[in-house]
Backbone as a chain_set.jsonl record, in Angstrom:
{"seq": "XXXXXXXXXXXXXXXXXXXXXXXXXXXXXXXXXXXXXXXXXXXXXXXXXXXXXXXXXXXXXXXXXXXXXXXXXXXXXXXXXXXXXXXXXXXXXXXXXXXXXXXXXXXXXXXXXXXXXXXXXXXXXXXXXXXXXXXXXXXXXXXXXX", "coords": {"N": [[67.983, 86.238, 98.593], [69.979, 84.977, 97.253], [72.286, 86.244, 96.11], [73.668, 87.075, 98.409], [74.147, 84.613, 99.601], [75.775, 83.51, 97.622], [77.967, 85.266, 97.769], [78.789, 84.892, 100.421], [79.516, 82.239, 100.335], [81.311, 82.222, 98.295], [84.158, 83.681, 96.609], [84.481, 86.17, 97.922], [83.46, 85.618, 100.445], [85.327, 83.685, 101.246], [87.584, 85.294, 101.287], [87.017, 87.124, 103.341], [86.468, 85.435, 105.454], [87.953, 83.118, 105.281], [90.685, 83.42, 105.07], [93.896, 84.358, 106.434], [94.005, 86.274, 109.497], [95.063, 88.856, 108.993], [94.613, 89.393, 106.235], [91.838, 89.167, 106.13], [91.081, 91.181, 107.894], [92.075, 93.438, 106.544], [90.511, 93.374, 104.215], [88.037, 93.819, 105.369], [88.34, 96.447, 106.195], [88.69, 97.756, 103.748], [86.48, 97.091, 102.151], [84.026, 98.672, 102.71], [84.882, 101.138, 101.71], [85.393, 100.67, 98.981], [82.834, 99.818, 98.159], [81.441, 102.192, 98.63], [82.671, 103.833, 96.732], [81.807, 102.606, 94.391], [79.126, 103.133, 94.527], [78.933, 105.873, 94.352], [77.915, 108.239, 92.302], [79.42, 110.323, 90.135], [80.51, 111.685, 92.244], [83.212, 113.051, 94.171], [86.009, 111.036, 94.025], [84.461, 108.861, 93.477], [83.638, 105.952, 91.601], [81.372, 105.535, 90.251], [80.136, 103.364, 89.072], [80.078, 99.804, 88.555], [81.08, 99.309, 86.066], [82.79, 101.488, 85.805], [84.855, 100.826, 87.583], [85.781, 98.432, 86.409], [86.573, 99.509, 83.973], [88.833, 100.98, 84.713], [90.747, 98.982, 85.131], [90.75, 97.775, 82.611], [91.686, 99.903, 81.034], [94.235, 100.003, 81.995], [95.472, 97.947, 80.768], [94.665, 95.48, 81.662], [92.566, 93.891, 80.827], [91.992, 91.169, 80.428], [92.113, 90.058, 83.011], [90.044, 91.561, 84.278], [87.815, 90.821, 82.727], [87.688, 88.138, 83.395], [86.74, 88.134, 86.022], [84.131, 88.928, 85.774], [83.052, 87.049, 84.04], [81.936, 83.571, 83.778], [83.892, 81.706, 84.346], [87.012, 80.751, 85.963], [88.445, 83.104, 88.226], [90.962, 85.402, 87.388], [93.888, 86.322, 89.14], [94.972, 89.271, 90.949], [97.745, 91.451, 91.625], [99.471, 93.688, 93.876], [100.917, 95.427, 92.247], [99.451, 95.454, 89.859], [97.168, 96.778, 90.751], [98.282, 99.26, 91.281], [98.832, 100.016, 88.681], [96.29, 100.497, 87.707], [95.09, 102.392, 89.4], [95.704, 105.755, 90.322], [98.367, 107.313, 92.258], [97.249, 109.283, 93.903], [94.569, 108.436, 94.009], [94.894, 105.941, 95.277], [95.99, 106.836, 97.683], [93.783, 108.235, 98.702], [91.916, 106.152, 99.041], [93.362, 104.598, 100.877], [93.546, 106.387, 103.05], [90.822, 106.662, 103.742], [90.316, 104.071, 104.582], [92.076, 103.809, 106.63], [94.679, 102.785, 106.392], [97.993, 102.07, 105.022], [99.26, 103.213, 101.796], [100.516, 101.098, 100.398], [99.449, 98.884, 101.771], [96.775, 99.246, 101.102], [96.866, 98.858, 98.294], [97.68, 96.154, 98.143], [95.584, 94.952, 99.584], [93.352, 95.653, 98.011], [93.998, 94.216, 95.734], [93.54, 91.636, 96.63], [90.826, 91.803, 97.277], [89.214, 92.842, 95.092], [88.866, 90.988, 92.781], [87.142, 88.924, 93.846], [85.013, 90.451, 94.805], [83.983, 91.707, 92.471], [83.28, 89.398, 91.066], [81.277, 88.45, 92.787], [79.395, 90.468, 92.497], [78.552, 90.076, 89.961], [76.96, 87.678, 89.362], [75.57, 86.427, 87.289], [77.268, 86.49, 85.193], [77.491, 88.841, 83.798], [77.687, 92.437, 83.727], [75.607, 94.048, 85.978], [72.623, 96.158, 85.596], [72.376, 99.625, 86.676], [70.43, 99.946, 88.759], [70.071, 97.324, 89.762], [72.695, 96.84, 90.552], [73.036, 98.772, 92.583], [71.245, 97.781, 94.481], [72.487, 95.345, 95.092], [74.921, 96.259, 96.146], [73.974, 97.564, 98.423], [72.915, 95.347, 99.806], [75.272, 93.85, 100.277], [76.69, 95.668, 101.852], [75.015, 95.722, 104.134], [75.293, 93.093, 104.947], [77.883, 93.064, 105.853], [77.881, 94.817, 107.95], [77.35, 97.438, 107.154]], "CA": [[69.199, 86.005, 99.345], [70.924, 84.251, 96.433], [73.556, 86.953, 95.994], [74.358, 87.023, 99.696], [74.637, 83.253, 99.757], [76.91, 83.362, 96.711], [79.107, 86.001, 98.309], [79.255, 84.259, 101.651], [80.137, 80.976, 99.997], [82.239, 82.397, 97.187], [85.487, 84.254, 96.803], [84.476, 87.218, 98.939], [83.305, 84.941, 101.727], [86.629, 83.11, 101.567], [88.507, 86.377, 101.596], [86.717, 87.715, 104.636], [86.365, 84.451, 106.515], [88.775, 81.941, 105.102], [92.11, 83.721, 105.002], [94.489, 84.736, 107.707], [93.413, 87.449, 110.114], [95.516, 90.091, 108.375], [93.905, 89.598, 104.975], [90.428, 89.379, 106.434], [90.979, 92.506, 108.503], [92.292, 94.429, 105.494], [89.32, 93.371, 103.369], [86.965, 94.438, 106.141], [88.585, 97.895, 106.172], [88.592, 98.283, 102.386], [85.189, 96.824, 101.52], [83.101, 99.813, 102.706], [85.424, 102.206, 100.864], [85.16, 100.29, 97.587], [81.385, 99.867, 97.915], [81.084, 103.608, 98.549], [83.136, 104.344, 95.443], [80.934, 102.062, 93.345], [77.791, 103.722, 94.661], [79.015, 107.334, 94.216], [77.816, 108.703, 90.91], [79.927, 111.662, 89.889], [81.06, 112.296, 93.451], [84.665, 113.031, 94.256], [86.526, 109.738, 94.417], [83.537, 107.8, 93.119], [83.784, 105.307, 90.299], [80.076, 105.708, 89.625], [79.521, 102.107, 88.664], [80.982, 98.672, 88.406], [81.752, 99.536, 84.787], [83.885, 102.421, 86.048], [85.949, 100.062, 88.187], [86.322, 97.542, 85.382], [87.238, 100.355, 82.991], [90.167, 101.333, 85.21], [91.644, 97.855, 84.873], [90.853, 97.615, 81.162], [92.554, 100.98, 80.538], [95.597, 99.723, 82.449], [95.962, 96.766, 80.07], [94.321, 94.298, 82.446], [91.233, 93.464, 80.376], [91.825, 89.73, 80.619], [91.773, 89.851, 84.414], [88.726, 92.141, 84.551], [86.804, 89.986, 82.078], [87.577, 86.858, 84.107], [85.953, 88.307, 87.252], [82.729, 89.049, 85.378], [82.643, 85.823, 83.372], [81.558, 82.4, 84.571], [85.044, 80.85, 84.622], [87.879, 81.034, 87.103], [88.925, 84.486, 88.319], [92.398, 85.651, 87.379], [94.285, 87.083, 90.323], [95.651, 90.567, 90.849], [98.72, 91.745, 92.665], [99.505, 95.116, 94.215], [101.417, 96.154, 91.083], [98.319, 95.653, 88.947], [96.309, 97.821, 91.327], [98.985, 100.537, 91.074], [98.667, 100.359, 87.266], [94.912, 100.929, 87.456], [94.75, 103.539, 90.245], [96.779, 106.731, 90.521], [98.821, 107.443, 93.645], [96.247, 110.073, 94.633], [93.404, 107.581, 94.265], [95.272, 104.967, 96.303], [96.102, 107.564, 98.953], [92.429, 108.517, 99.171], [91.37, 104.879, 99.519], [94.102, 104.236, 102.088], [93.137, 107.287, 104.135], [89.466, 106.307, 104.163], [90.355, 102.766, 105.25], [92.993, 103.872, 107.762], [95.819, 101.911, 106.121], [98.992, 102.691, 104.152], [99.028, 103.043, 100.356], [100.918, 99.741, 100.029], [98.444, 97.966, 102.312], [95.566, 99.407, 100.289], [97.085, 98.208, 96.996], [97.646, 94.707, 98.36], [94.235, 94.566, 99.99], [92.474, 95.755, 96.84], [94.333, 93.093, 94.854], [92.846, 90.47, 97.181], [89.387, 92.033, 97.387], [88.472, 93.194, 93.876], [88.363, 89.871, 91.959], [86.0, 88.273, 94.487], [83.898, 91.391, 94.882], [83.389, 91.825, 91.134], [82.649, 88.11, 90.799], [80.048, 88.406, 93.564], [78.441, 91.444, 91.968], [78.174, 89.678, 88.598], [76.739, 86.227, 89.421], [75.053, 85.909, 86.022], [78.297, 86.581, 84.169], [77.44, 90.122, 83.096], [77.594, 93.597, 84.615], [74.188, 94.382, 86.16], [72.245, 97.558, 85.405], [72.648, 100.444, 87.858], [69.485, 99.672, 89.843], [70.423, 96.026, 90.342], [73.981, 97.0, 91.221], [72.832, 99.507, 93.836], [70.626, 96.846, 95.412], [73.504, 94.377, 95.514], [75.858, 96.979, 97.01], [73.281, 97.755, 99.7], [72.855, 94.047, 100.469], [76.609, 93.506, 100.764], [76.971, 96.568, 102.969], [74.266, 95.24, 105.3], [75.872, 91.814, 105.342], [79.141, 93.313, 106.542], [77.731, 95.844, 108.972], [77.23, 98.77, 106.571]], "C": [[70.267, 85.308, 98.511], [72.272, 84.927, 96.328], [74.335, 86.862, 97.291], [74.91, 85.634, 99.953], [75.856, 83.018, 98.874], [78.147, 84.052, 97.255], [79.674, 85.309, 99.53], [79.988, 82.968, 101.345], [81.218, 81.091, 98.946], [83.544, 83.051, 97.586], [85.506, 85.328, 97.876], [84.313, 86.617, 100.318], [84.605, 84.308, 102.169], [87.602, 84.19, 101.997], [88.276, 86.904, 102.999], [86.711, 86.698, 105.757], [87.361, 83.325, 106.434], [90.255, 82.189, 105.0], [92.624, 84.091, 106.373], [93.876, 86.025, 108.217], [93.812, 88.742, 109.448], [94.773, 90.399, 107.091], [92.44, 89.902, 105.208], [90.211, 90.77, 107.007], [91.139, 93.603, 107.452], [91.066, 94.516, 104.591], [88.16, 94.05, 104.076], [87.117, 95.955, 106.168], [88.325, 98.487, 104.789], [87.213, 98.12, 101.759], [84.241, 98.017, 101.558], [83.571, 100.961, 101.812], [85.123, 101.903, 99.398], [83.67, 100.326, 97.261], [80.908, 101.307, 97.796], [81.498, 104.222, 97.226], [82.247, 103.855, 94.303], [79.573, 102.733, 93.351], [77.768, 105.222, 94.397], [79.024, 107.746, 92.762], [78.306, 110.139, 90.806], [80.51, 112.355, 91.104], [82.574, 112.19, 93.426], [85.124, 111.669, 94.76], [85.629, 108.579, 94.034], [83.822, 107.242, 91.74], [82.483, 105.377, 89.523], [79.386, 104.429, 89.23], [80.573, 101.009, 88.67], [81.751, 98.795, 87.094], [82.92, 100.495, 84.914], [85.098, 101.729, 86.643], [86.597, 99.155, 87.146], [87.083, 98.326, 84.321], [88.636, 100.766, 83.413], [91.161, 100.216, 84.899], [91.812, 97.612, 83.379], [91.788, 98.66, 80.568], [94.007, 100.765, 80.918], [96.166, 98.469, 81.786], [95.641, 95.456, 80.774], [92.913, 93.791, 82.103], [90.983, 91.987, 80.636], [91.426, 89.415, 82.056], [90.357, 90.338, 84.7], [87.619, 91.281, 83.949], [86.605, 88.667, 82.824], [86.73, 86.979, 85.37], [84.468, 88.373, 86.941], [82.228, 87.722, 84.813], [82.397, 84.674, 84.334], [82.738, 81.516, 84.956], [85.807, 81.265, 85.866], [88.368, 82.481, 87.057], [90.441, 84.534, 88.244], [92.73, 86.554, 88.558], [94.891, 88.427, 89.939], [96.781, 90.579, 91.849], [98.747, 93.259, 92.869], [100.001, 95.956, 93.042], [100.324, 96.423, 90.059], [97.413, 96.77, 89.449], [96.95, 99.186, 91.12], [98.93, 100.977, 89.614], [97.303, 101.001, 87.023], [94.535, 102.193, 88.215], [95.951, 104.465, 90.365], [97.205, 106.726, 91.986], [97.81, 108.218, 94.476], [95.017, 109.24, 94.963], [93.711, 106.556, 95.35], [95.425, 105.627, 97.663], [94.73, 107.852, 99.544], [91.781, 107.258, 99.744], [92.033, 104.488, 100.834], [93.677, 105.096, 103.273], [91.75, 106.944, 104.65], [89.445, 104.998, 104.952], [91.26, 102.77, 106.479], [94.184, 102.939, 107.627], [96.826, 102.668, 105.253], [98.623, 102.463, 102.684], [99.386, 101.621, 99.921], [99.928, 98.702, 100.541], [97.158, 98.034, 101.497], [95.723, 98.691, 98.953], [97.023, 96.689, 97.137], [96.261, 94.209, 98.728], [93.246, 94.622, 98.843], [92.734, 94.609, 95.868], [93.648, 91.815, 95.326], [91.333, 90.601, 97.065], [88.656, 92.116, 96.048], [88.023, 91.99, 93.048], [87.127, 89.19, 92.557], [84.783, 89.166, 94.565], [83.201, 91.514, 93.528], [82.667, 90.529, 90.775], [81.312, 88.012, 91.533], [78.977, 89.357, 93.073], [77.937, 91.084, 90.576], [77.871, 88.178, 88.529], [76.195, 85.622, 88.129], [76.073, 86.012, 84.892], [78.236, 87.835, 83.33], [77.297, 91.238, 84.126], [76.118, 93.978, 84.743], [73.904, 95.849, 85.85], [72.405, 98.3, 86.734], [71.717, 100.143, 89.022], [69.794, 98.355, 90.535], [71.725, 96.124, 91.12], [73.81, 97.703, 92.558], [72.196, 98.608, 94.891], [71.624, 95.843, 95.955], [74.515, 95.027, 96.452], [75.241, 97.181, 98.388], [73.233, 96.448, 100.48], [74.209, 93.645, 101.044], [76.973, 94.378, 101.956], [76.272, 96.127, 104.238], [74.876, 93.957, 105.848], [77.141, 92.006, 106.168], [79.068, 94.52, 107.455], [77.586, 97.247, 108.46], [75.868, 99.352, 106.677]], "O": [[71.364, 85.066, 99.012], [73.304, 84.265, 96.443], [75.538, 86.599, 97.276], [76.02, 85.491, 100.465], [76.84, 82.414, 99.301], [79.245, 83.498, 97.212], [80.888, 85.156, 99.664], [80.967, 82.633, 102.011], [81.971, 80.141, 98.73], [83.973, 82.985, 98.738], [86.45, 85.395, 98.663], [84.962, 87.059, 101.266], [84.959, 84.382, 103.346], [88.353, 84.019, 102.958], [89.224, 87.107, 103.758], [86.93, 87.063, 106.912], [87.593, 82.636, 107.427], [91.023, 81.237, 104.855], [91.874, 84.129, 107.348], [93.291, 86.785, 107.446], [92.99, 89.652, 109.339], [94.348, 91.533, 106.874], [91.866, 90.782, 104.567], [89.257, 91.456, 106.639], [90.408, 94.592, 107.476], [90.63, 95.612, 104.241], [87.386, 94.776, 103.451], [86.117, 96.673, 106.166], [87.8, 99.594, 104.675], [86.818, 98.931, 100.921], [83.683, 98.361, 100.516], [82.754, 101.671, 101.226], [84.655, 102.771, 98.661], [83.282, 100.813, 96.199], [80.063, 101.613, 96.955], [80.77, 105.037, 96.658], [81.966, 104.6, 93.363], [78.941, 102.885, 92.305], [76.691, 105.795, 94.233], [80.037, 107.613, 92.076], [77.676, 111.059, 91.329], [80.96, 113.497, 91.008], [83.14, 111.338, 92.741], [84.673, 111.206, 95.808], [85.996, 107.423, 94.244], [84.202, 107.973, 90.825], [82.476, 105.291, 88.295], [78.166, 104.409, 89.066], [81.774, 101.258, 88.776], [82.925, 98.433, 87.017], [83.927, 100.347, 84.222], [86.233, 102.009, 86.258], [87.822, 99.118, 87.021], [88.113, 97.87, 83.826], [89.53, 100.889, 82.575], [92.281, 100.476, 84.458], [92.908, 97.277, 82.928], [92.596, 98.344, 79.694], [94.91, 101.274, 80.254], [97.22, 97.979, 82.189], [96.277, 94.435, 80.511], [92.175, 93.326, 82.972], [89.88, 91.6, 81.023], [90.523, 88.615, 82.299], [89.559, 89.615, 85.296], [86.598, 91.041, 84.593], [85.494, 88.142, 82.881], [86.064, 86.016, 85.753], [83.639, 87.933, 87.737], [81.096, 87.321, 85.084], [82.62, 84.788, 85.539], [82.592, 80.652, 85.821], [85.315, 82.023, 86.701], [88.666, 83.013, 85.988], [91.127, 83.796, 88.951], [91.952, 87.435, 88.924], [95.261, 88.676, 88.791], [96.781, 89.811, 92.811], [98.12, 94.009, 92.122], [99.549, 97.087, 92.862], [100.278, 97.497, 89.46], [96.95, 97.604, 88.671], [96.26, 100.16, 90.821], [98.976, 102.173, 89.327], [97.179, 101.934, 86.23], [93.736, 102.989, 87.721], [97.085, 104.005, 90.495], [96.497, 106.204, 92.848], [97.539, 107.858, 95.621], [94.482, 109.327, 96.068], [92.892, 106.325, 96.24], [95.039, 105.054, 98.682], [94.535, 107.726, 100.753], [91.17, 107.3, 100.812], [91.36, 104.097, 101.787], [93.474, 104.584, 104.374], [91.52, 106.934, 105.86], [88.651, 104.838, 105.878], [91.217, 101.838, 107.281], [94.65, 102.369, 108.613], [96.546, 103.778, 104.8], [97.778, 101.624, 102.371], [98.642, 101.003, 99.159], [99.602, 97.749, 99.833], [96.527, 97.01, 101.232], [94.81, 97.988, 98.52], [96.379, 96.016, 96.331], [95.817, 93.168, 98.244], [92.394, 93.743, 98.709], [91.804, 94.091, 95.25], [93.222, 91.001, 94.507], [90.64, 89.623, 96.786], [87.589, 91.522, 95.889], [86.865, 91.968, 92.632], [86.168, 88.912, 91.837], [83.653, 88.703, 94.41], [81.975, 91.435, 93.446], [81.56, 90.564, 90.239], [80.325, 87.543, 90.966], [77.784, 89.086, 93.215], [77.006, 91.709, 90.067], [78.468, 87.474, 87.715], [76.347, 84.421, 87.902], [75.77, 85.657, 83.752], [78.852, 87.902, 82.266], [76.846, 91.012, 85.249], [75.449, 94.205, 83.735], [74.813, 96.679, 85.84], [72.551, 97.678, 87.786], [72.168, 100.088, 90.166], [69.782, 98.28, 91.764], [71.852, 95.565, 92.209], [74.381, 97.275, 93.561], [72.567, 98.666, 96.064], [71.608, 95.525, 97.144], [74.923, 94.42, 97.442], [75.909, 96.991, 99.404], [73.482, 96.437, 101.686], [74.286, 93.155, 102.17], [77.501, 93.887, 102.953], [76.87, 96.154, 105.314], [74.963, 93.764, 107.061], [77.438, 91.217, 107.064], [80.079, 95.176, 107.707], [77.687, 98.189, 109.245], [75.638, 100.472, 106.222]]}, "num_chains": 1, "name": "protein.A"}
């Protein structure tokens, strides 16, 4: 239960429980979509892994931010503009449609969600192997009704 405790007490727990209703509601809508993308290997719209998600931000010139979420130090924040750098309009539209929100809401919500989610998925300060990641994704999904 260590990961779940870390998430509940960490940045993701704060995001879903400690922010205003709008932010929490947006994170609740986006979390299952992002977890599904992380778990989808080679599927349409799937990132295939946590490394795939991090690679999007690294390719967009946001390596410092991405590295901070994995590392043991403080997480650097994102804003909606950073998310738009990393994801194409089509990708954001797909995420927004799955979550039932607008593209702008999706970009802002992802900016709030991703740093805490990545931090929660990497509690040891490194990207887990695929089997460990899948287990963590399943645990998070169960924790939030998935």
